[in-house]
Amino acid sequence: MAQAKKLPEVGQRIQSIRERLGMTQEAVAERLGIPRSAVSDIENGKRELSATELFTLAQMFGEPMEHLLGIGDFEADDELVMLRAQTVTAGTKAELNRFVHLCREYAWLEEATGERREPDLRPVRGTLSTWAQAWRLADEERKRLGLGVTPAHELIPALEERAGVKILFLPLNADLSGASLWSKDFGPAVLVNKNHVPGRRAFTTAHEYFHLLTEGRVASSKGPERLHVCSSEGPDGKKDSADKLADQFAAHLLLPPEHFVEQIRALQNEKGKIDPFDLNRVGQYFGVSTQAVLVQMAARGMMSWNQYKKIYTDPAFKERLLRDRGREIGKEPQRFRDLAMKAYLMERVSRERLAELLGINVAEVSEVLENYGGVKGMRDGVRLTLPH
Amino acid sequence: MVLGSLCLIDADVTIDGFKYSYFEALVTGHAIGMCGWVRTQEVQFYKDASGARVAIDLTTYVTTGVLQVQDATVVELHQFASAYRGGALGRGESESIAMVMSRGYYFCTADRPAVKVMKQLGVLSQWVSLEELLSSLTPPLPIPEPKFSRAAAQPK
């Protein structure tokens, strides 16, 4: 009796989420390895759904299992309302859903381990409209967060530990750089495309941080958005004015002007010229892409925009750039992983759950634990000290 | 030890069963089962002493019926997820305990958070340690690691 009562509700919920995400029954059928007609039967409550199928759908939709089962108040969540409004592809919507879901997991881990961070952000007052205002904000934030002369190398831990921003790197579609969200449930959060090169990921992190600080208060922009999604380029290659200022903020934050000029000057030969290939080393030193270095040089009048274009479109330069990118090493956010490890050591999560949180197979947990400060076999009574 | 019902095993017990070569004896000596998620998504390989991946193929065990693969229904999962909202368990453990609750199966795990949840849900009597399963085989087998003893996973 209970089976007959529950199945239609679950089916209807699956259909509702699938349609919200813009996915077809064919796509769901392919993922589950069943005919399309079987998906239709599931949605109409005519076909029984196994636990494995339910878990697979939850993963595909980026939703917690409980939401599909109708447990908890997920429908009222305004992040999902925002997601519905986004004009992004079905795949991207599912990725954003997954981001929101992981942020909730992050907040749960903070609670479970007693490591909750209160957000410490200084949102701007008034409306920003000029590059100079974005630069000033970058200078203030660099000082406030104590980022030093190569901020990209310290930005992620500073935002996670000091500003209380949840940062997640997830593999996303190539056209999506990142997203930012300020949730009433879990606070400020930034999503960055893990598939991008390290320099670009650092830039995206800073870019999204600007959106959290300004909350859409930028002249001639789209205005306030609780969930901001950044594509690699806007429609027709045009960027919203908030994104343009966010780029200026990010470049200024990550390339402190005085130190940047010093580094560029050090590259000059006796004739005062610079080998463009050396700019890649400057990018690596600052932890940003070579393109960001070139753009800053042009923006600060160290070269003309025509020179920038000539260098950047030179095939030999591009080839070298691609080769050097393979050697880039960038920092990834550690806090979510640290919290998951700590939750395991405190017996707040099982070994299997730890594997799910870390995105690894259960068979790999021992090795990960062993590499994580030699904690293998130390579960009982161990309290892991996390870096602050 | 004679179990009156099917005993589900978790991914860790299965993977280590191949790593330490007790799996064959375990599934032929007891009525052993596994939930669908653990079978299809979790038990893929184990790592040998050199750290190399060794693939695990359960096909023969499943097709011959030596290992029973059981899928929890949505209703069973709903009952479990309604009763337990703690977030400590993985999908395989959730599916297994859902069937423990509704079908009266046993569950073999060495993970204390999972055993704690079973206690919380009133089904601790259906928890079986690997130590109990291996020691009741003919001939009995020792546990390969101390974590598999009943005492190690018993809730404090």
XYZ file of C-alpha atoms in Angstrom:
544
model
C 0.000 0.000 0.000
C 2.751 2.397 0.961
C 4.531 1.662 -2.330
C 1.460 2.583 -4.347
C 1.019 5.778 -2.379
C 4.597 7.028 -2.646
C 5.601 6.172 -6.191
C 3.522 8.781 -8.065
C 4.840 11.557 -5.780
C 8.467 10.587 -6.433
C 7.801 10.299 -10.156
C 6.157 13.705 -10.257
C 9.083 15.205 -8.376
C 11.558 13.650 -10.787
C 9.607 15.011 -13.723
C 9.414 18.463 -12.158
C 13.177 18.626 -11.487
C 14.030 17.214 -14.909
C 11.884 19.833 -16.628
C 13.267 22.638 -14.473
C 16.772 21.616 -15.499
C 15.724 21.464 -19.148
C 16.647 17.784 -19.491
C 14.862 15.414 -21.851
C 13.449 12.000 -20.960
C 15.911 10.612 -23.530
C 18.887 12.017 -21.591
C 17.593 10.485 -18.354
C 16.930 7.164 -20.107
C 20.468 7.091 -21.483
C 21.986 7.745 -18.061
C 19.872 5.040 -16.402
C 20.331 2.607 -19.276
C 16.593 2.094 -19.745
C 14.155 2.877 -22.592
C 12.594 6.357 -22.754
C 9.159 4.808 -22.222
C 10.420 3.474 -18.856
C 11.313 7.026 -17.786
C 7.814 8.105 -18.714
C 6.439 5.227 -16.625
C 8.629 6.247 -13.672
C 7.376 9.828 -13.888
C 3.780 8.613 -14.066
C 4.242 6.289 -11.106
C 3.709 3.174 -13.199
C 7.201 1.740 -12.863
C 9.070 0.950 -9.686
C 12.338 2.811 -9.178
C 15.308 1.096 -7.558
C 17.554 2.790 -5.014
C 20.435 2.719 -7.503
C 18.300 4.502 -10.109
C 17.223 7.080 -7.550
C 20.826 7.740 -6.478
C 21.891 8.004 -10.126
C 19.157 10.545 -10.832
C 20.134 12.534 -7.739
C 23.715 12.670 -9.043
C 22.594 13.597 -12.547
C 20.379 16.408 -11.266
C 22.917 17.592 -8.665
C 20.239 17.144 -5.995
C 20.283 15.396 -2.622
C 18.442 12.081 -2.527
C 16.095 13.491 0.115
C 14.816 16.100 -2.331
C 13.762 13.445 -4.811
C 12.077 11.534 -1.991
C 10.245 14.656 -0.842
C 11.928 14.814 2.554
C 12.855 18.303 3.747
C 11.840 21.749 2.587
C 13.886 21.993 -0.604
C 11.216 23.525 -2.803
C 11.146 26.676 -0.719
C 14.826 27.286 -1.200
C 15.399 30.481 -3.054
C 18.703 29.366 -4.617
C 16.763 26.864 -6.640
C 14.284 29.538 -7.601
C 17.237 31.566 -8.861
C 18.558 28.593 -10.767
C 15.282 28.273 -12.561
C 15.601 31.812 -13.826
C 19.045 31.330 -15.322
C 19.233 31.185 -19.071
C 21.925 28.526 -19.060
C 22.065 25.031 -20.546
C 20.585 21.947 -18.869
C 24.054 20.634 -18.034
C 25.059 23.926 -16.445
C 21.898 24.068 -14.363
C 22.680 20.616 -12.979
C 26.247 21.777 -12.226
C 24.906 24.820 -10.382
C 22.507 22.577 -8.486
C 25.456 20.422 -7.489
C 27.330 23.521 -6.350
C 24.433 24.547 -4.104
C 24.151 20.996 -2.782
C 27.884 20.835 -1.990
C 27.707 24.207 -0.240
C 25.059 22.736 2.032
C 27.306 19.729 2.642
C 30.130 22.170 3.405
C 27.972 24.002 5.949
C 26.903 20.665 7.462
C 30.555 19.617 7.815
C 31.354 22.926 9.512
C 28.592 22.311 12.033
C 29.489 18.646 12.536
C 33.135 19.466 13.250
C 32.600 22.681 15.228
C 34.480 24.658 12.579
C 31.796 27.111 11.528
C 33.088 30.403 10.096
C 31.032 33.552 10.268
C 31.329 35.494 7.001
C 33.590 38.505 7.348
C 33.057 40.464 4.165
C 32.847 44.241 3.772
C 30.244 44.749 1.068
C 30.623 48.084 -0.747
C 28.192 50.874 -0.101
C 26.862 52.906 -2.964
C 27.289 52.108 -6.620
C 30.589 51.536 -8.407
C 31.039 52.874 -11.897
C 34.744 53.440 -12.647
C 37.874 51.339 -12.973
C 39.520 53.525 -10.332
C 36.812 52.565 -7.811
C 37.342 48.871 -8.566
C 41.108 49.303 -8.160
C 40.672 51.092 -4.827
C 38.442 48.310 -3.588
C 41.090 45.779 -4.668
C 43.804 47.678 -2.752
C 41.617 47.750 0.378
C 40.782 44.063 0.173
C 44.395 43.058 -0.475
C 45.406 44.872 2.700
C 42.426 43.672 4.735
C 43.045 40.038 3.822
C 46.819 40.376 4.277
C 47.561 38.999 0.838
C 51.160 40.163 0.381
C 52.920 40.805 -2.925
C 51.756 37.678 -4.778
C 48.106 37.517 -3.709
C 46.988 34.695 -6.012
C 49.008 32.212 -3.957
C 47.252 33.227 -0.740
C 43.821 34.283 -1.951
C 41.934 30.985 -1.575
C 42.970 30.168 2.027
C 42.457 33.814 2.976
C 38.920 33.860 1.580
C 38.052 30.489 3.113
C 39.598 30.951 6.538
C 39.406 34.700 7.127
C 36.484 35.914 5.043
C 34.372 32.783 5.561
C 33.720 32.294 1.845
C 33.042 28.732 0.742
C 35.077 28.004 -2.386
C 34.591 24.944 -4.546
C 36.427 23.929 -7.714
C 34.263 21.659 -9.843
C 34.676 20.435 -13.402
C 32.273 22.543 -15.463
C 31.456 23.077 -19.119
C 34.250 24.993 -20.830
C 32.052 28.058 -21.403
C 31.415 28.558 -17.683
C 34.147 30.300 -15.665
C 32.467 30.332 -12.312
C 29.608 31.538 -10.169
C 28.992 33.233 -6.860
C 26.133 33.058 -4.466
C 25.206 34.582 -1.140
C 22.828 32.183 0.571
C 20.856 32.795 3.718
C 21.515 29.150 4.587
C 25.271 28.843 4.086
C 26.611 32.347 3.462
C 28.868 33.518 0.627
C 30.181 30.928 -1.809
C 32.248 30.854 -4.977
C 32.297 28.206 -7.693
C 35.287 27.969 -10.052
C 35.735 25.826 -13.166
C 38.302 23.202 -12.185
C 38.994 22.440 -15.846
C 40.540 25.858 -16.399
C 44.277 26.469 -15.977
C 45.448 27.511 -12.479
C 46.100 31.156 -13.395
C 42.636 31.525 -14.760
C 41.083 29.834 -11.723
C 42.762 32.364 -9.439
C 41.447 35.176 -11.621
C 37.915 33.721 -11.557
C 38.058 33.411 -7.766
C 38.965 37.109 -7.442
C 36.390 38.068 -10.077
C 33.606 36.257 -8.231
C 34.731 37.752 -4.928
C 34.068 41.186 -6.450
C 30.486 40.120 -7.179
C 30.037 39.035 -3.560
C 31.388 42.392 -2.337
C 29.312 44.549 -4.694
C 26.135 42.438 -4.806
C 25.305 43.897 -8.208
C 25.763 47.542 -7.160
C 27.534 48.521 -10.369
C 26.285 51.284 -12.653
C 24.629 50.153 -15.914
C 24.793 46.490 -14.859
C 22.084 43.852 -14.583
C 21.740 44.808 -10.927
C 21.507 42.610 -7.824
C 21.701 38.868 -8.428
C 21.825 36.398 -5.561
C 23.332 33.845 -7.896
C 25.811 35.308 -10.349
C 26.943 33.040 -13.183
C 29.966 34.003 -15.290
C 30.365 32.638 -18.777
C 33.761 32.821 -20.412
C 32.368 35.575 -22.573
C 28.981 37.216 -22.638
C 26.633 37.036 -25.611
C 28.392 38.394 -28.730
C 31.594 38.669 -26.738
C 30.129 41.568 -24.761
C 30.436 41.667 -21.000
C 28.096 43.196 -18.499
C 29.537 46.345 -16.867
C 29.673 44.513 -13.509
C 31.829 41.820 -15.116
C 34.126 44.442 -16.651
C 34.688 46.032 -13.244
C 35.092 42.585 -11.687
C 37.914 41.896 -14.191
C 39.602 45.171 -13.220
C 39.206 44.342 -9.538
C 40.642 40.849 -10.030
C 43.640 42.021 -12.068
C 44.423 44.802 -9.588
C 43.982 42.498 -6.598
C 46.233 39.762 -8.001
C 48.861 42.040 -9.571
C 49.713 44.690 -6.959
C 50.703 47.698 -9.121
C 54.060 48.622 -7.615
C 55.377 45.102 -7.365
C 54.033 44.272 -10.820
C 55.921 47.180 -12.379
C 59.088 46.115 -10.522
C 58.837 42.607 -11.944
C 58.258 43.848 -15.483
C 61.183 46.275 -15.217
C 63.445 43.439 -14.094
C 62.788 41.719 -17.431
C 64.055 44.640 -19.514
C 67.317 44.137 -21.378
C 69.944 46.859 -21.819
C 67.913 48.315 -24.688
C 64.856 48.541 -22.452
C 63.025 45.780 -24.333
C 61.247 42.682 -22.996
C 61.138 39.203 -24.493
C 57.384 38.406 -24.545
C 58.123 34.792 -23.637
C 59.450 35.997 -20.268
C 55.987 37.315 -19.412
C 54.912 33.745 -18.800
C 57.360 33.580 -15.899
C 55.841 36.763 -14.483
C 52.428 35.140 -14.727
C 53.690 32.065 -12.869
C 55.319 34.223 -10.212
C 52.064 36.069 -9.558
C 49.947 32.949 -10.055
C 47.940 34.429 -12.939
C 47.719 33.699 -16.656
C 50.092 35.310 -19.152
C 47.070 36.918 -20.756
C 46.295 38.640 -17.468
C 49.869 39.975 -17.392
C 49.574 41.282 -20.940
C 46.188 42.883 -20.275
C 47.568 44.616 -17.192
C 50.552 45.924 -19.120
C 48.222 47.373 -21.710
C 45.756 48.694 -19.127
C 48.582 50.465 -17.304
C 50.017 51.964 -20.477
C 53.173 49.823 -20.447
C 52.337 48.770 -23.989
C 49.656 49.729 -26.493
C 46.538 47.596 -26.989
C 47.764 47.013 -30.560
C 51.021 45.590 -29.200
C 49.008 43.415 -26.833
C 46.938 42.060 -29.696
C 50.026 41.467 -31.869
C 51.813 39.481 -29.148
C 48.767 37.531 -28.009
C 47.755 36.455 -31.503
C 51.288 35.485 -32.575
C 51.155 31.690 -33.278
C 54.643 31.030 -31.823
C 53.677 32.856 -28.615
C 50.414 30.915 -28.338
C 52.186 27.605 -28.875
C 54.712 28.387 -26.143
C 51.903 29.526 -23.878
C 50.075 26.235 -24.254
C 53.273 24.313 -23.514
C 54.020 26.343 -20.402
C 50.452 26.029 -19.130
C 51.010 22.318 -18.661
C 53.615 23.133 -16.020
C 51.417 25.493 -14.020
C 50.622 24.374 -10.516
C 47.835 26.134 -8.709
C 46.393 25.942 -5.252
C 43.013 24.361 -4.860
C 40.614 24.989 -1.991
C 41.476 22.698 0.916
C 38.909 23.534 3.544
C 36.075 21.280 2.335
C 38.518 18.357 2.184
C 39.969 19.214 5.611
C 36.489 19.347 7.112
C 35.525 16.014 5.537
C 38.699 14.411 6.933
C 38.049 15.867 10.340
C 34.428 14.681 10.272
C 35.695 11.170 9.517
C 38.264 11.245 12.296
C 35.582 12.468 14.693
C 33.318 9.615 13.519
C 30.714 12.030 12.250
C 30.810 10.376 8.831
C 31.493 6.834 7.687
C 34.314 5.746 5.433
C 31.934 5.374 2.501
C 30.499 8.842 3.097
C 34.029 10.269 3.261
C 34.739 8.706 -0.135
C 31.598 10.328 -1.541
C 32.523 13.723 -0.100
C 36.024 13.502 -1.560
C 34.798 12.128 -4.879
C 36.951 8.991 -4.652
C 36.351 5.241 -4.517
C 36.105 3.554 -1.094
C 39.192 1.500 -2.006
C 41.236 4.712 -2.132
C 40.301 6.039 1.306
C 43.156 4.308 3.175
C 45.748 5.782 0.853
C 44.247 9.265 1.080
C 44.201 9.056 4.874
C 47.771 7.811 4.936
C 48.899 10.724 2.803
C 46.943 13.142 4.935
C 49.436 13.718 7.711
C 49.795 10.045 8.625
C 46.397 9.692 10.224
C 45.805 6.055 9.199
C 44.507 4.044 12.113
C 44.288 7.106 14.327
C 40.557 7.550 14.176
C 39.919 6.924 17.846
C 40.263 10.032 19.916
C 42.115 12.080 17.331
C 41.253 15.706 16.896
C 42.758 17.032 13.714
C 44.187 20.513 13.934
C 43.181 22.490 10.903
C 45.227 25.416 9.629
C 43.661 28.762 10.426
C 26.989 -18.572 13.960
C 23.905 -19.318 11.862
C 22.081 -16.296 10.554
C 18.361 -16.619 10.051
C 18.330 -14.207 7.146
C 20.475 -12.762 4.350
C 23.526 -10.823 5.516
C 24.368 -7.756 3.424
C 28.025 -6.745 3.351
C 29.356 -3.239 2.792
C 31.883 -2.093 0.176
C 34.823 -2.146 2.576
C 34.192 -5.743 3.688
C 33.859 -6.789 0.045
C 36.940 -4.959 -1.218
C 39.091 -6.236 1.636
C 37.639 -9.702 0.992
C 39.505 -9.709 -2.302
C 42.548 -7.960 -0.922
C 42.944 -10.493 1.888
C 41.434 -13.466 -0.023
C 38.572 -14.298 2.362
C 35.728 -13.361 -0.014
C 35.245 -16.818 -1.553
C 35.069 -18.512 1.827
C 32.736 -15.821 3.165
C 30.139 -16.024 0.388
C 30.162 -19.821 0.245
C 29.997 -20.221 4.028
C 27.122 -17.806 4.719
C 24.059 -16.434 2.917
C 25.660 -13.200 1.759
C 24.080 -10.331 -0.159
C 24.969 -6.870 -1.328
C 22.876 -3.838 -2.196
C 22.668 -2.680 -5.807
C 24.606 0.550 -5.299
C 27.583 -1.193 -3.690
C 27.589 -3.812 -6.455
C 27.376 -1.400 -9.388
C 29.160 1.713 -8.143
C 31.492 0.966 -5.272
C 33.125 -2.420 -5.610
C 35.395 -1.825 -8.580
C 38.951 -2.634 -7.493
C 41.295 -3.055 -4.559
C 44.818 -1.794 -4.111
C 47.521 -4.408 -3.631
C 50.600 -4.035 -1.435
C 52.421 -2.101 -4.148
C 49.504 0.311 -4.505
C 48.452 -1.039 -7.902
C 44.752 -1.346 -8.725
C 43.434 -4.884 -9.109
C 39.992 -5.140 -10.733
C 37.216 -6.952 -8.859
C 34.758 -8.949 -10.956
C 31.695 -10.182 -9.102
C 29.879 -11.485 -12.174
C 30.377 -15.191 -11.499
C 29.339 -14.892 -7.856
C 26.179 -13.027 -8.856
C 25.160 -15.213 -11.801
C 25.635 -18.416 -9.810
C 23.592 -17.002 -6.947
C 26.418 -17.311 -4.421
C 26.180 -13.564 -3.917
C 22.679 -12.095 -3.884
C 22.329 -8.535 -5.145
C 19.289 -6.811 -3.674
C 17.903 -3.385 -4.588
C 16.095 -1.329 -1.984
C 12.845 0.178 -3.167
C 12.029 3.861 -3.064
C 9.564 3.218 -0.255
C 12.227 1.477 1.815
C 14.640 4.340 1.193
C 11.945 6.832 2.114
C 11.337 5.033 5.401
C 15.039 5.021 6.173
C 15.625 8.654 5.161
C 12.610 9.781 7.185
C 13.856 7.968 10.283
C 17.488 9.022 9.944
C 18.515 12.560 8.921
C 22.045 12.602 10.340
C 24.065 12.696 7.090
C 26.773 10.343 8.371
C 26.315 7.549 5.859
C 27.076 6.903 2.222
C 24.568 5.726 -0.350
C 25.467 2.031 -0.097
C 25.137 2.018 3.666
C 21.833 3.885 3.462
C 20.428 1.411 0.951
C 21.645 -1.564 2.995
C 20.248 -0.306 6.301
C 16.966 0.560 4.566
C 16.637 -3.154 3.724
C 17.797 -4.181 7.207
C 14.895 -2.125 8.587
C 12.220 -3.394 6.241
C 13.273 -6.945 5.342
C 14.963 -8.096 8.538
C 18.334 -8.642 6.847
C 21.646 -8.524 8.711
C 24.369 -6.019 7.827
C 28.088 -6.607 8.126
C 30.181 -3.460 8.434
C 33.257 -2.377 10.374
C 32.335 1.288 10.269
C 31.351 2.609 13.675
C 29.211 5.522 12.379
C 27.128 2.976 10.444
C 26.790 0.773 13.521
C 25.794 3.827 15.571
C 23.034 4.620 13.088
C 21.795 1.020 13.311
C 21.657 1.412 17.087
C 19.809 4.701 16.748
C 17.264 3.074 14.438
C 16.722 0.131 16.788
C 18.268 -2.519 14.527
C 21.617 -3.016 16.278
C 20.771 -6.699 16.819
C 21.011 -7.083 13.021
C 24.596 -5.850 12.914
C 27.195 -8.566 12.392
C 30.921 -8.049 12.570
C 33.257 -9.674 10.065
C 34.942 -11.324 13.036
C 31.727 -13.233 13.790
C 31.238 -14.284 10.169
C 34.817 -15.444 9.639
C 35.137 -17.199 12.984
C 32.022 -19.300 12.287
C 33.305 -20.648 8.974
C 34.647 -24.197 8.678
C 37.549 -23.903 9.135
C 37.387 -20.520 10.875
C 39.397 -17.642 9.431
C 41.127 -14.859 11.359
C 40.267 -11.214 10.720
C 42.874 -9.540 8.523
C 42.826 -6.206 10.400
C 41.811 -5.290 13.959
C 39.136 -2.894 12.633
C 37.023 -5.944 11.694
C 36.634 -7.151 15.277
C 33.300 -6.681 17.004
C 34.933 -4.681 19.765
C 36.502 -2.193 17.330
C 33.224 -1.188 15.696
C 30.949 -1.501 18.721
C 29.387 1.881 19.600
C 30.903 3.279 22.777
